[in-house]
mmCIF file of C-alpha atoms in Angstrom:
data_model
loop_
_atom_site.group_PDB
_atom_site.id
_atom_site.type_symbol
_atom_site.label_atom_id
_atom_site.label_comp_id
_atom_site.label_asym_id
_atom_site.label_seq_id
_atom_site.Cartn_x
_atom_site.Cartn_y
_atom_site.Cartn_z
ATOM 1 C CA MET A 7 33.501 -57.136 19.836
ATOM 2 C CA SER A 8 35.122 -55.121 22.892
ATOM 3 C CA VAL A 9 38.366 -56.646 24.820
ATOM 4 C CA THR A 10 36.895 -57.557 28.654
ATOM 5 C CA VAL A 11 38.578 -56.897 31.836
ATOM 6 C CA LYS A 12 39.709 -61.029 31.906
ATOM 7 C CA GLN A 13 41.312 -60.852 28.817
ATOM 8 C CA VAL A 14 43.648 -57.882 29.917
ATOM 9 C CA TYR A 15 43.935 -59.442 33.265
ATOM 10 C CA ASP A 16 44.994 -63.058 31.783
ATOM 11 C CA ALA A 17 47.432 -61.323 29.680
ATOM 12 C CA ALA A 18 49.153 -59.673 32.419
ATOM 13 C CA LEU A 19 49.320 -62.571 34.598
ATOM 14 C CA VAL A 20 51.037 -63.975 31.441
ATOM 15 C CA LEU A 21 53.709 -61.242 31.636
ATOM 16 C CA ILE A 22 54.626 -61.666 35.492
ATOM 17 C CA ASP A 23 54.517 -65.701 34.686
ATOM 18 C CA GLU A 24 51.587 -66.402 36.764
ATOM 19 C CA VAL A 25 50.541 -69.126 34.221
ATOM 20 C CA LEU A 26 51.295 -72.734 34.558
ATOM 21 C CA GLU A 27 53.051 -74.554 31.167
ATOM 22 C CA ASN A 28 49.362 -76.243 30.487
ATOM 23 C CA GLY A 29 48.082 -72.172 30.422
ATOM 24 C CA ASN A 30 46.188 -72.283 33.721
ATOM 25 C CA ILE A 31 46.520 -69.525 35.993
ATOM 26 C CA VAL A 32 48.371 -70.434 39.379
ATOM 27 C CA ALA A 33 45.958 -71.409 41.860
ATOM 28 C CA ASP A 34 47.123 -69.500 44.773
ATOM 29 C CA GLN A 35 47.612 -66.062 43.429
ATOM 30 C CA PRO A 36 44.397 -65.078 41.193
ATOM 31 C CA LYS A 37 42.170 -63.695 43.963
ATOM 32 C CA TYR A 38 44.359 -61.457 45.601
ATOM 33 C CA TYR A 39 45.095 -60.566 41.998
ATOM 34 C CA GLN A 40 41.675 -60.412 40.561
ATOM 35 C CA SER A 41 40.797 -57.971 43.819
ATOM 36 C CA LYS A 42 43.070 -55.349 42.816
ATOM 37 C CA SER A 43 42.760 -55.886 38.915
ATOM 38 C CA LEU A 44 39.282 -53.848 38.439
ATOM 39 C CA SER A 45 40.311 -51.126 40.192
ATOM 40 C CA ILE A 46 43.798 -50.895 38.782
ATOM 41 C CA LEU A 47 41.944 -51.113 34.996
ATOM 42 C CA THR A 48 39.522 -48.615 35.896
ATOM 43 C CA SER A 49 42.407 -46.136 36.538
ATOM 44 C CA LEU A 50 44.222 -47.040 33.746
ATOM 45 C CA GLN A 51 41.393 -46.778 31.494
ATOM 46 C CA ALA A 52 40.493 -43.350 32.517
ATOM 47 C CA GLU A 53 43.840 -42.576 32.247
ATOM 48 C CA LEU A 54 43.796 -43.286 28.564
ATOM 49 C CA LEU A 55 40.072 -42.456 27.594
ATOM 50 C CA PRO A 56 39.913 -39.308 25.827
ATOM 51 C CA VAL A 57 38.854 -36.233 27.474
ATOM 52 C CA THR A 58 35.174 -36.391 25.599
ATOM 53 C CA VAL A 59 34.552 -40.161 27.278
ATOM 54 C CA GLU A 60 33.321 -40.477 30.347
ATOM 55 C CA PRO A 61 34.681 -43.355 32.222
ATOM 56 C CA VAL A 62 32.978 -46.085 33.515
ATOM 57 C CA ILE A 63 33.797 -48.134 37.067
ATOM 58 C CA LEU A 64 34.597 -51.911 36.147
ATOM 59 C CA LYS A 65 33.022 -54.067 38.513
ATOM 60 C CA ASP A 66 33.456 -57.739 36.995
ATOM 61 C CA LEU A 67 35.721 -59.655 34.892
ATOM 62 C CA SER A 68 33.475 -60.243 32.220
ATOM 63 C CA ASP A 69 33.027 -55.761 31.957
ATOM 64 C CA GLN A 70 33.838 -54.390 28.211
ATOM 65 C CA LEU A 71 36.490 -51.673 28.269
ATOM 66 C CA LEU A 72 36.050 -48.699 26.036
ATOM 67 C CA LEU A 73 39.273 -48.065 24.837
ATOM 68 C CA THR A 74 40.127 -49.653 21.183
ATOM 69 C CA ASN A 75 40.948 -53.381 20.689
ATOM 70 C CA ARG A 76 44.713 -52.535 20.446
ATOM 71 C CA ILE A 77 45.008 -50.462 23.260
ATOM 72 C CA CYS A 78 43.381 -53.123 25.603
ATOM 73 C CA LEU A 79 45.569 -55.888 24.014
ATOM 74 C CA THR A 80 49.225 -53.934 23.930
ATOM 75 C CA VAL A 81 49.213 -51.395 26.920
ATOM 76 C CA LEU A 82 46.832 -52.077 29.426
ATOM 77 C CA PRO A 83 48.798 -55.814 30.644
ATOM 78 C CA TYR A 84 51.961 -53.914 30.888
ATOM 79 C CA GLY A 85 50.074 -51.076 33.196
ATOM 80 C CA LEU A 86 48.323 -53.899 34.881
ATOM 81 C CA ALA A 87 51.200 -56.053 35.356
ATOM 82 C CA ALA A 88 53.404 -52.972 36.801
ATOM 83 C CA HIS A 89 50.606 -52.162 39.374
ATOM 84 C CA LEU A 90 50.255 -55.736 40.788
ATOM 85 C CA LEU A 91 53.832 -56.452 40.928
ATOM 86 C CA ILE A 92 54.908 -52.915 42.717
ATOM 87 C CA GLN A 93 55.040 -54.731 46.103
ATOM 88 C CA ASP A 94 56.173 -57.950 45.361
ATOM 89 C CA ASP A 95 58.856 -57.243 42.905
ATOM 90 C CA PRO A 96 59.339 -53.534 42.358
ATOM 91 C CA ASN A 97 62.191 -54.428 39.666
ATOM 92 C CA SER A 98 59.883 -56.383 37.663
ATOM 93 C CA ALA A 99 56.955 -53.528 38.100
ATOM 94 C CA SER A 100 59.533 -51.137 36.726
ATOM 95 C CA PHE A 101 60.268 -52.958 33.900
ATOM 96 C CA TYR A 102 56.191 -53.148 33.058
ATOM 97 C CA ASN A 103 55.407 -49.840 33.922
ATOM 98 C CA ALA A 104 58.178 -48.493 31.832
ATOM 99 C CA ARG A 105 56.954 -50.775 28.902
ATOM 100 C CA PHE A 106 53.550 -49.248 29.657
ATOM 101 C CA GLU A 107 54.463 -45.264 29.430
ATOM 102 C CA GLU A 108 56.493 -46.584 26.055
ATOM 103 C CA LEU A 109 53.510 -47.956 24.535
ATOM 104 C CA LYS A 110 51.120 -45.395 25.807
ATOM 105 C CA LYS A 111 52.823 -42.750 24.266
ATOM 106 C CA LYS A 112 52.413 -44.460 20.914
ATOM 107 C CA THR A 113 48.890 -44.595 20.791
ATOM 108 C CA ALA A 114 47.061 -42.628 18.479
ATOM 109 C CA THR A 115 45.238 -39.451 19.480
ATOM 110 C CA THR A 116 42.455 -37.750 18.376
ATOM 111 C CA ILE A 117 42.335 -34.372 17.538
ATOM 112 C CA ILE A 118 39.281 -32.133 18.836
ATOM 113 C CA PRO A 119 38.552 -28.907 17.201
ATOM 114 C CA ILE A 120 38.445 -26.353 19.814
ATOM 115 C CA THR A 121 35.917 -23.803 19.694
ATOM 116 C CA ASP A 122 36.587 -20.274 20.310
ATOM 117 C CA ILE A 123 33.903 -19.706 22.639
ATOM 118 C CA TYR A 124 35.404 -16.069 23.566
ATOM 119 C CA ASN A 125 36.573 -15.225 19.974
ATOM 120 C CA VAL A 126 40.183 -14.904 21.111
ATOM 121 C CA ALA A 127 41.262 -16.144 17.814
ATOM 122 C CA GLY A 128 38.857 -13.424 15.744
ATOM 123 C CA GLY A 129 40.445 -10.678 17.796
ATOM 124 C CA MET A 130 43.796 -11.085 16.837
ATOM 125 C CA LYS A 131 46.068 -9.632 13.761
#
């Protein structure tokens, strides 16, 4: 089962301390954050997908992400938190963005064989 936008959204809100002690989301912020989160996560997902996978536009919090669960749960919340706070708290946004970039570099990459359609390598001796 793939991770949903809502799961990443909730994790980001926990990071930026928009959750009450009982676990509920703070009542005055979610609509503002929700309206931005779908387009932000669409962009972040496209950035992290292999070039061979076509990104999709996320339209609802129940949409499933195309990335691995590990990337969705460890990397995306930091990227989303950074973007949500960029106007209101640039210092925290900078911290979350640095963490996002650090974790992004640790993600496993897939090696895709290159097809030499012009026979460039074959002509070298």
